[in-house]
mmCIF file of C-alpha atoms in Angstrom:
data_model
loop_
_atom_site.group_PDB
_atom_site.id
_atom_site.type_symbol
_atom_site.label_atom_id
_atom_site.label_comp_id
_atom_site.label_asym_id
_atom_site.label_seq_id
_atom_site.Cartn_x
_atom_site.Cartn_y
_atom_site.Cartn_z
ATOM 1 C CA MET U 1 -17.784 15.246 -2.168
ATOM 2 C CA ILE U 2 -13.986 15.557 -2.449
ATOM 3 C CA THR U 3 -11.366 13.076 -3.757
ATOM 4 C CA PRO U 4 -10.733 10.145 -1.389
ATOM 5 C CA VAL U 5 -7.223 10.197 0.115
ATOM 6 C CA ARG U 6 -6.592 6.466 -0.388
ATOM 7 C CA CYS U 7 -7.842 3.802 -2.754
ATOM 8 C CA PHE U 8 -10.690 1.925 -1.041
ATOM 9 C CA THR U 9 -9.364 -1.487 -2.050
ATOM 10 C CA CYS U 10 -5.562 -1.448 -1.903
ATOM 11 C CA GLY U 11 -4.831 1.622 0.223
ATOM 12 C CA SER U 12 -2.339 3.410 -2.008
ATOM 13 C CA VAL U 13 -2.448 7.205 -2.016
ATOM 14 C CA ILE U 14 -4.525 8.746 -4.823
ATOM 15 C CA GLY U 15 -5.598 11.993 -3.083
ATOM 16 C CA ASP U 16 -2.828 13.993 -4.768
ATOM 17 C CA LYS U 17 -3.518 12.716 -8.285
ATOM 18 C CA TYR U 18 -7.071 13.869 -9.086
ATOM 19 C CA GLU U 19 -6.206 17.496 -9.871
ATOM 20 C CA LYS U 20 -3.324 16.388 -12.134
ATOM 21 C CA PHE U 21 -5.544 13.794 -13.817
ATOM 22 C CA ILE U 22 -8.320 16.304 -14.587
ATOM 23 C CA LYS U 23 -5.750 18.793 -15.903
ATOM 24 C CA LEU U 24 -4.272 16.214 -18.291
ATOM 25 C CA VAL U 25 -7.717 15.135 -19.530
ATOM 26 C CA GLU U 26 -8.796 18.738 -20.105
ATOM 27 C CA GLU U 27 -5.653 19.269 -22.177
ATOM 28 C CA GLY U 28 -6.965 16.544 -24.478
ATOM 29 C CA MET U 29 -5.093 13.489 -23.279
ATOM 30 C CA ASP U 30 -6.815 10.117 -23.324
ATOM 31 C CA PRO U 31 -7.830 9.122 -19.753
ATOM 32 C CA LYS U 32 -6.016 5.797 -20.166
ATOM 33 C CA GLU U 33 -2.745 7.498 -21.060
ATOM 34 C CA ALA U 34 -3.218 10.078 -18.297
ATOM 35 C CA LEU U 35 -3.607 7.333 -15.689
ATOM 36 C CA ASP U 36 -0.526 5.534 -17.018
ATOM 37 C CA LYS U 37 1.451 8.781 -16.874
ATOM 38 C CA LEU U 38 0.439 9.341 -13.242
ATOM 39 C CA GLY U 39 1.629 5.832 -12.378
ATOM 40 C CA VAL U 40 -1.778 4.422 -11.417
ATOM 41 C CA LYS U 41 -1.292 0.736 -12.261
ATOM 42 C CA ARG U 42 -4.100 -1.349 -10.780
ATOM 43 C CA TYR U 43 -7.730 -1.168 -11.817
ATOM 44 C CA CYS U 44 -8.870 -0.566 -8.228
ATOM 45 C CA CYS U 45 -6.980 2.742 -8.109
ATOM 46 C CA ARG U 46 -7.898 3.601 -11.709
ATOM 47 C CA ARG U 47 -11.626 3.383 -10.989
ATOM 48 C CA MET U 48 -11.157 5.706 -7.991
ATOM 49 C CA LEU U 49 -10.033 8.523 -10.321
ATOM 50 C CA LEU U 50 -12.181 7.611 -13.337
ATOM 51 C CA THR U 51 -15.509 7.379 -11.515
ATOM 52 C CA HIS U 52 -15.077 10.177 -8.995
ATOM 53 C CA VAL U 53 -17.603 13.040 -9.110
ATOM 54 C CA GLU U 54 -16.317 16.238 -7.511
ATOM 55 C CA ILE U 55 -19.274 18.160 -6.039
ATOM 56 C CA ILE U 56 -17.578 20.190 -3.295
ATOM 57 C CA ASP U 57 -17.304 23.254 -5.573
ATOM 58 C CA GLU U 58 -21.093 23.324 -5.976
ATOM 59 C CA PHE U 59 -21.502 23.442 -2.189
ATOM 60 C CA LEU U 60 -18.903 26.179 -1.900
ATOM 61 C CA ILE U 61 -20.862 28.614 -4.122
ATOM 62 C CA TYR U 62 -23.563 28.864 -1.460
ATOM 63 C CA ARG U 63 -21.097 28.877 1.450
ATOM 64 C CA GLY U 64 -19.365 31.924 -0.008
ATOM 65 C CA LEU U 65 -22.643 33.843 0.142
ATOM 66 C CA LYS U 66 -23.210 32.828 3.750
ATOM 67 C CA TYR U 67 -19.950 34.352 4.880
ATOM 68 C CA GLY U 68 -20.710 37.700 3.298
ATOM 69 C CA LYS U 69 -18.250 37.791 0.380
ATOM 70 C CA ASP U 70 -19.828 38.595 -3.024
ATOM 71 C CA MET R 1 13.468 -31.622 2.752
ATOM 72 C CA SER R 2 16.544 -29.471 2.823
ATOM 73 C CA ARG R 3 16.432 -27.074 5.754
ATOM 74 C CA GLY R 4 17.942 -23.827 4.610
ATOM 75 C CA ARG R 5 20.360 -25.646 2.345
ATOM 76 C CA GLY R 6 20.903 -24.371 -1.137
ATOM 77 C CA PHE R 7 18.641 -21.380 -0.700
ATOM 78 C CA SER R 8 19.043 -18.240 -2.753
ATOM 79 C CA ILE R 9 17.510 -14.764 -2.824
ATOM 80 C CA LYS R 10 17.362 -12.810 -6.056
ATOM 81 C CA ILE R 11 15.920 -9.335 -6.566
ATOM 82 C CA LEU R 12 14.030 -9.401 -9.854
ATOM 83 C CA ASP R 13 12.770 -5.849 -9.951
ATOM 84 C CA LYS R 14 13.208 -2.830 -7.716
ATOM 85 C CA SER R 15 11.974 0.740 -7.797
ATOM 86 C CA ASP R 16 11.459 3.498 -5.207
ATOM 87 C CA ASP R 17 8.150 2.144 -4.000
ATOM 88 C CA SER R 18 8.051 -1.505 -5.000
ATOM 89 C CA ILE R 19 10.181 -4.623 -4.996
ATOM 90 C CA SER R 20 9.868 -8.165 -6.281
ATOM 91 C CA ILE R 21 12.088 -10.896 -4.886
ATOM 92 C CA LEU R 22 12.566 -14.545 -5.850
ATOM 93 C CA PHE R 23 13.186 -16.850 -2.877
ATOM 94 C CA LYS R 24 14.464 -20.311 -3.788
ATOM 95 C CA ASN R 25 14.353 -23.341 -1.465
ATOM 96 C CA ILE R 26 12.882 -21.385 1.444
ATOM 97 C CA PRO R 27 9.574 -22.704 2.874
ATOM 98 C CA VAL R 28 6.573 -20.663 1.681
ATOM 99 C CA GLU R 29 5.351 -20.401 5.303
ATOM 100 C CA ILE R 30 8.314 -18.207 6.279
ATOM 101 C CA ILE R 31 7.853 -15.872 3.330
ATOM 102 C CA ASN R 32 4.111 -15.704 3.999
ATOM 103 C CA SER R 33 4.647 -14.801 7.658
ATOM 104 C CA ILE R 34 6.949 -11.987 6.516
ATOM 105 C CA ARG R 35 4.177 -10.800 4.206
ATOM 106 C CA ARG R 36 1.556 -10.881 6.969
ATOM 107 C CA ILE R 37 3.800 -9.162 9.516
ATOM 108 C CA SER R 38 4.877 -6.406 7.123
ATOM 109 C CA MET R 39 1.227 -5.633 6.410
ATOM 110 C CA SER R 40 -0.183 -5.668 9.920
ATOM 111 C CA GLU R 41 2.538 -5.535 12.558
ATOM 112 C CA VAL R 42 5.267 -3.078 11.570
ATOM 113 C CA PRO R 43 4.532 0.134 13.511
ATOM 114 C CA THR R 44 4.420 3.537 11.781
ATOM 115 C CA LEU R 45 3.240 7.042 12.637
ATOM 116 C CA ALA R 46 -0.230 8.311 11.702
ATOM 117 C CA ILE R 47 -2.524 11.045 12.950
ATOM 118 C CA ASP R 48 -4.810 9.500 15.564
ATOM 119 C CA LYS R 49 -6.103 12.182 17.926
ATOM 120 C CA VAL R 50 -7.611 15.302 16.347
ATOM 121 C CA PHE R 51 -8.711 18.360 18.323
ATOM 122 C CA ILE R 52 -10.894 20.656 16.229
ATOM 123 C CA PHE R 53 -11.224 24.218 17.528
ATOM 124 C CA ARG R 54 -12.605 25.740 14.347
ATOM 125 C CA ASN R 55 -14.113 24.077 11.324
ATOM 126 C CA ASP R 56 -16.247 26.217 8.985
ATOM 127 C CA SER R 57 -15.767 23.900 5.997
ATOM 128 C CA VAL R 58 -18.465 21.841 4.256
ATOM 129 C CA LEU R 59 -16.969 18.596 5.582
ATOM 130 C CA ASN R 60 -18.088 17.673 9.072
ATOM 131 C CA ASP R 61 -15.586 17.097 11.878
ATOM 132 C CA GLN R 62 -15.374 13.307 11.713
ATOM 133 C CA MET R 63 -14.936 13.284 7.905
ATOM 134 C CA LEU R 64 -12.102 15.772 8.284
ATOM 135 C CA ALA R 65 -10.466 13.726 11.069
ATOM 136 C CA HIS R 66 -10.712 10.584 8.928
ATOM 137 C CA ARG R 67 -9.072 12.275 5.937
ATOM 138 C CA LEU R 68 -6.280 13.652 8.153
ATOM 139 C CA GLY R 69 -5.641 10.193 9.596
ATOM 140 C CA LEU R 70 -5.122 8.661 6.150
ATOM 141 C CA ILE R 71 -2.312 11.085 5.218
ATOM 142 C CA PRO R 72 1.001 9.134 5.319
ATOM 143 C CA LEU R 73 3.664 10.662 7.580
ATOM 144 C CA LYS R 74 7.409 10.050 7.261
ATOM 145 C CA THR R 75 8.395 7.925 10.256
ATOM 146 C CA PRO R 76 11.924 8.206 11.721
ATOM 147 C CA VAL R 77 13.231 4.711 12.542
ATOM 148 C CA ASP R 78 13.333 3.806 16.267
ATOM 149 C CA LYS R 79 12.601 7.359 17.419
ATOM 150 C CA TYR R 80 9.093 6.838 18.724
ATOM 151 C CA LYS R 81 8.047 3.825 20.754
ATOM 152 C CA TYR R 82 5.062 1.678 19.890
ATOM 153 C CA GLY R 83 2.716 0.920 22.775
ATOM 154 C CA ASP R 84 2.138 2.811 25.997
ATOM 155 C CA GLU R 85 3.495 0.769 28.874
ATOM 156 C CA GLU R 86 3.942 3.795 31.134
ATOM 157 C CA GLY R 87 0.381 4.918 30.571
ATOM 158 C CA LYS R 88 0.987 7.889 28.295
ATOM 159 C CA PRO R 89 1.681 7.326 24.587
ATOM 160 C CA GLU R 90 4.509 9.177 22.870
ATOM 161 C CA TYR R 91 3.122 11.535 20.285
ATOM 162 C CA VAL R 92 4.165 14.085 17.686
ATOM 163 C CA SER R 93 2.067 17.190 17.698
ATOM 164 C CA LEU R 94 0.988 18.694 14.366
ATOM 165 C CA SER R 95 -1.196 21.673 13.584
ATOM 166 C CA LEU R 96 -3.290 23.007 10.734
ATOM 167 C CA THR R 97 -4.353 26.633 10.984
ATOM 168 C CA ILE R 98 -5.605 28.265 7.819
ATOM 169 C CA GLU R 99 -8.097 30.882 6.681
ATOM 170 C CA ALA R 100 -9.395 31.598 3.194
ATOM 171 C CA LYS R 101 -9.506 35.395 3.098
ATOM 172 C CA ASN R 102 -10.711 36.708 -0.240
ATOM 173 C CA ASP R 103 -10.835 33.706 -2.517
ATOM 174 C CA PHE R 104 -11.675 29.997 -2.579
ATOM 175 C CA ARG R 105 -8.798 27.986 -1.255
ATOM 176 C CA THR R 106 -7.802 24.337 -1.305
ATOM 177 C CA VAL R 107 -6.131 23.033 1.836
ATOM 178 C CA TYR R 108 -3.279 20.648 0.966
ATOM 179 C CA ALA R 109 -1.292 18.225 3.107
ATOM 180 C CA LYS R 110 1.715 20.580 2.848
ATOM 181 C CA ASP R 111 -0.198 23.139 4.967
ATOM 182 C CA ILE R 112 0.172 20.837 7.987
ATOM 183 C CA LYS R 113 2.911 22.070 10.324
ATOM 184 C CA SER R 114 4.837 19.575 12.396
ATOM 185 C CA ASN R 115 6.748 20.042 15.665
ATOM 186 C CA ASP R 116 9.309 17.428 14.608
ATOM 187 C CA LYS R 117 11.355 18.107 11.474
ATOM 188 C CA GLU R 118 11.687 14.388 10.739
ATOM 189 C CA VAL R 119 7.914 13.877 10.689
ATOM 190 C CA TYR R 120 6.173 15.443 7.716
ATOM 191 C CA PRO R 121 3.415 14.593 5.206
ATOM 192 C CA LEU R 122 4.980 12.538 2.396
ATOM 193 C CA TYR R 123 2.569 13.526 -0.341
ATOM 194 C CA GLU R 124 2.373 17.333 -0.368
ATOM 195 C CA ASP R 125 -0.474 17.655 -2.843
ATOM 196 C CA ILE R 126 -3.152 15.585 -1.090
ATOM 197 C CA GLU R 127 -6.338 17.669 -1.043
ATOM 198 C CA ILE R 128 -7.796 17.763 2.460
ATOM 199 C CA VAL R 129 -10.706 20.181 1.992
ATOM 200 C CA ARG R 130 -11.702 23.252 -0.003
ATOM 201 C CA LEU R 131 -12.690 26.481 1.756
ATOM 202 C CA ALA R 132 -14.992 29.296 0.637
ATOM 203 C CA PRO R 133 -14.026 32.956 1.337
ATOM 204 C CA GLY R 134 -14.170 33.689 5.056
ATOM 205 C CA GLU R 135 -14.034 30.073 6.182
ATOM 206 C CA GLY R 136 -11.194 28.745 8.281
ATOM 207 C CA LEU R 137 -9.708 25.752 10.085
ATOM 208 C CA ASP R 138 -7.903 25.510 13.432
ATOM 209 C CA ILE R 139 -6.885 21.952 14.174
ATOM 210 C CA GLU R 140 -4.417 20.352 16.580
ATOM 211 C CA MET R 141 -3.334 16.775 15.883
ATOM 212 C CA TRP R 142 -1.414 14.016 17.623
ATOM 213 C CA ALA R 143 0.392 11.437 15.542
ATOM 214 C CA ILE R 144 1.109 8.191 17.391
ATOM 215 C CA MET R 145 2.696 4.858 16.498
ATOM 216 C CA GLY R 146 0.300 2.078 15.585
ATOM 217 C CA THR R 147 0.028 -1.073 13.514
ATOM 218 C CA GLY R 148 -1.996 -2.064 10.472
ATOM 219 C CA ARG R 149 -3.808 -4.636 12.595
ATOM 220 C CA GLU R 150 -5.675 -1.805 14.350
ATOM 221 C CA HIS R 151 -6.269 0.460 11.352
ATOM 222 C CA ALA R 152 -5.041 0.332 7.733
ATOM 223 C CA LYS R 153 -3.722 3.926 7.990
ATOM 224 C CA TRP R 154 -0.771 2.565 10.019
ATOM 225 C CA SER R 155 0.140 -0.094 7.451
ATOM 226 C CA PRO R 156 3.462 0.680 5.704
ATOM 227 C CA VAL R 157 2.645 -1.453 2.632
ATOM 228 C CA THR R 158 -0.259 -1.375 0.206
ATOM 229 C CA VAL R 159 -0.047 -4.514 -1.907
ATOM 230 C CA CYS R 160 1.982 -7.480 -0.715
ATOM 231 C CA VAL R 161 1.782 -10.813 -2.525
ATOM 232 C CA VAL R 162 3.431 -14.230 -2.216
ATOM 233 C CA ARG R 163 2.921 -16.816 -4.947
ATOM 234 C CA GLY R 164 4.547 -19.947 -6.288
ATOM 235 C CA VAL R 165 6.993 -19.769 -9.184
ATOM 236 C CA PRO R 166 5.511 -21.054 -12.470
ATOM 237 C CA VAL R 167 7.373 -23.763 -14.393
ATOM 238 C CA ILE R 168 6.546 -24.044 -18.097
ATOM 239 C CA LYS R 169 7.714 -27.260 -19.736
ATOM 240 C CA ILE R 170 7.669 -27.611 -23.514
ATOM 241 C CA LEU R 171 7.386 -31.378 -23.947
ATOM 242 C CA LYS R 172 8.054 -31.743 -27.665
ATOM 243 C CA GLU R 173 8.466 -29.607 -30.752
ATOM 244 C CA CYS R 174 5.202 -28.626 -32.365
ATOM 245 C CA ASP R 175 4.017 -27.155 -35.664
ATOM 246 C CA SER R 176 5.076 -23.492 -35.561
ATOM 247 C CA ASN R 177 2.152 -22.420 -37.742
ATOM 248 C CA CYS R 178 -0.494 -23.499 -35.213
ATOM 249 C CA LYS R 179 0.039 -20.636 -32.685
ATOM 250 C CA LYS R 180 -3.010 -21.693 -30.632
ATOM 251 C CA CYS R 181 -1.127 -21.600 -27.339
ATOM 252 C CA VAL R 182 0.505 -18.259 -28.178
ATOM 253 C CA GLU R 183 -2.897 -16.662 -28.734
ATOM 254 C CA ALA R 184 -4.402 -18.308 -25.644
ATOM 255 C CA CYS R 185 -1.909 -16.784 -23.204
ATOM 256 C CA PRO R 186 -3.480 -13.691 -21.517
ATOM 257 C CA LYS R 187 -0.059 -12.289 -20.520
ATOM 258 C CA ASN R 188 1.534 -12.795 -23.991
ATOM 259 C CA ILE R 189 4.654 -14.506 -22.650
ATOM 260 C CA LEU R 190 4.821 -17.281 -25.279
ATOM 261 C CA LYS R 191 6.519 -16.486 -28.582
ATOM 262 C CA ILE R 192 7.642 -18.395 -31.644
ATOM 263 C CA ASN R 193 11.283 -17.715 -32.500
ATOM 264 C CA ASN R 194 12.734 -19.348 -35.652
ATOM 265 C CA GLY R 195 10.015 -21.961 -35.668
ATOM 266 C CA LYS R 196 10.560 -22.816 -31.995
ATOM 267 C CA LEU R 197 8.202 -22.111 -29.108
ATOM 268 C CA THR R 198 9.927 -20.057 -26.401
ATOM 269 C CA VAL R 199 8.971 -18.469 -23.076
ATOM 270 C CA THR R 200 9.904 -14.776 -22.907
ATOM 271 C CA ASN R 201 9.168 -13.654 -19.325
ATOM 272 C CA LEU R 202 8.505 -16.609 -17.033
ATOM 273 C CA TYR R 203 7.704 -14.569 -13.912
ATOM 274 C CA LEU R 204 4.701 -12.894 -15.535
ATOM 275 C CA CYS R 205 2.973 -16.288 -15.882
ATOM 276 C CA THR R 206 0.013 -16.649 -13.531
ATOM 277 C CA GLY R 207 -0.265 -20.408 -13.928
ATOM 278 C CA CYS R 208 -3.694 -20.168 -15.554
ATOM 279 C CA LYS R 209 -2.971 -23.175 -17.796
ATOM 280 C CA LEU R 210 -4.935 -21.804 -20.772
ATOM 281 C CA CYS R 211 -2.055 -22.778 -23.074
ATOM 282 C CA GLU R 212 -2.082 -26.279 -21.605
ATOM 283 C CA VAL R 213 -5.794 -26.595 -22.392
ATOM 284 C CA GLU R 214 -5.112 -25.674 -26.046
ATOM 285 C CA CYS R 215 -2.182 -28.076 -26.606
ATOM 286 C CA PRO R 216 -2.161 -30.638 -23.764
ATOM 287 C CA ASP R 217 0.401 -32.871 -25.442
ATOM 288 C CA TYR R 218 3.009 -30.165 -25.974
ATOM 289 C CA ILE R 219 2.971 -27.795 -22.979
ATOM 290 C CA LYS R 220 2.837 -28.456 -19.249
ATOM 291 C CA VAL R 221 2.463 -25.671 -16.667
ATOM 292 C CA ASP R 222 3.252 -26.322 -13.019
ATOM 293 C CA ILE R 223 3.815 -24.326 -9.846
ATOM 294 C CA ASP R 224 7.146 -24.839 -8.053
ATOM 295 C CA GLU R 225 6.179 -25.208 -4.380
ATOM 296 C CA LYS R 226 9.735 -24.870 -3.073
ATOM 297 C CA SER R 227 10.294 -21.370 -4.438
ATOM 298 C CA SER R 228 8.193 -18.270 -4.011
ATOM 299 C CA LEU R 229 7.806 -14.902 -5.650
ATOM 300 C CA PHE R 230 7.412 -12.036 -3.175
ATOM 301 C CA MET R 231 6.045 -8.715 -4.370
ATOM 302 C CA MET R 232 5.640 -5.656 -2.181
ATOM 303 C CA GLU R 233 4.506 -2.103 -2.806
ATOM 304 C CA ILE R 234 5.052 0.486 -0.084
ATOM 305 C CA VAL R 235 3.301 3.727 0.893
ATOM 306 C CA GLY R 236 6.532 5.478 1.888
ATOM 307 C CA GLN R 237 6.540 5.982 5.690
ATOM 308 C CA LEU R 238 9.417 3.492 5.973
ATOM 309 C CA THR R 239 11.843 2.264 3.316
ATOM 310 C CA ILE R 240 11.551 -1.232 1.809
ATOM 311 C CA LYS R 241 14.700 -2.397 3.617
ATOM 312 C CA THR R 242 13.471 -1.147 7.005
ATOM 313 C CA ILE R 243 10.101 -2.836 6.563
ATOM 314 C CA LEU R 244 11.687 -6.187 5.671
ATOM 315 C CA THR R 245 14.283 -6.147 8.471
ATOM 316 C CA LYS R 246 11.648 -5.004 11.013
ATOM 317 C CA SER R 247 9.333 -7.828 9.908
ATOM 318 C CA PHE R 248 12.098 -10.403 10.425
ATOM 319 C CA ASP R 249 12.875 -8.911 13.866
ATOM 320 C CA ILE R 250 9.217 -9.109 14.873
ATOM 321 C CA LEU R 251 8.932 -12.705 13.608
ATOM 322 C CA ILE R 252 12.051 -13.766 15.539
ATOM 323 C CA SER R 253 10.875 -12.043 18.751
ATOM 324 C CA LYS R 254 7.504 -13.791 18.427
ATOM 325 C CA ILE R 255 9.212 -17.178 18.139
ATOM 326 C CA ASP R 256 11.402 -16.300 21.156
ATOM 327 C CA ASP R 257 8.282 -15.380 23.163
ATOM 328 C CA PHE R 258 6.741 -18.711 22.215
ATOM 329 C CA LEU R 259 9.851 -20.623 23.302
ATOM 330 C CA THR R 260 10.105 -18.923 26.704
ATOM 331 C CA LYS R 261 6.379 -19.512 27.346
ATOM 332 C CA PHE R 262 6.775 -23.120 26.224
ATOM 333 C CA ASN R 263 9.727 -23.706 28.578
ATOM 334 C CA GLU R 264 7.700 -22.411 31.545
ATOM 335 C CA VAL R 265 5.125 -25.146 31.053
ATOM 336 C CA GLU R 266 6.013 -28.415 32.767
ATOM 337 C CA ILE R 267 5.097 -31.383 30.665
ATOM 338 C CA TYR R 268 4.488 -34.648 32.507
ATOM 339 C CA GLU R 269 4.719 -37.763 30.429
ATOM 340 C CA ASP R 270 1.953 -39.382 32.537
ATOM 341 C CA ALA R 271 -0.463 -36.540 31.917
ATOM 342 C CA ILE R 272 -0.807 -37.362 28.244
ATOM 343 C CA PRO R 273 -4.074 -39.279 27.789
ATOM 344 C CA LYS R 274 -3.725 -42.649 26.145
#
């Protein structure tokens, strides 16, 4: 649904890094370099960002209609 | 065994959120109890009670409460007491009231308002939830002191490791063109300098002994049991120094508790079965 706040395995905070990570990757940076730049060292935290699928925006399209805007 | 004699503490590496220390001639058991206590018994603040008055978002109430609980809060040292002996726990009250009016809106940790200036979300950009136009949140929260033993959200450290110090012995000079052991090392710490095999960064060695398997007559890898390497990475609620001193305090008070309990017990020599 939405980015997990903490890494499932080690418990370090990754909830503030997903937006930055996606922005760097969309600018053309290699995901490996982007993760290094964000300071995500261990592979447990790296998989959290690499394998996450953000689907909350797809839910929100329909919610917007429900509340009468657009 | 020398008890506390000739011991030394050396900080190998230190940054804002991590530290690695080399303890020499201190029993591993003491360092390991510090590791265990810093993970599960140093109290910090975290959101524990959540009162939801309005939640129009796509996340259901318990998901939202769980995400709020995991947000690290800066904890002032010795301001709030851990445990509720008088019946009512001390708490910091926080609130999150927000409404997305005309556009989609992401709710961040910085939108949380705290009653205490010293208690605030450490990571401002943590995404809590995303709201569609017209949706809103009205949430009241209590942050209380707790320990990592009860829930990992209260733990002030993330990764905390104790391991033995590797000792790499080069037994005799070998042919510098062979390079089998250099290629075998997964951490690339062996190098050949001027035809001589040298160890570049000893503390990166994991003691895997792959180099020893390649050239058993020339290299010997051992673990020094008397010394230990201590590595800790923190979340940020408390500083590294506070966590370490608190852990020592807790360890000492536990030993004191044990001694007083032990002195209360009367031991009769006759009662010991033969």
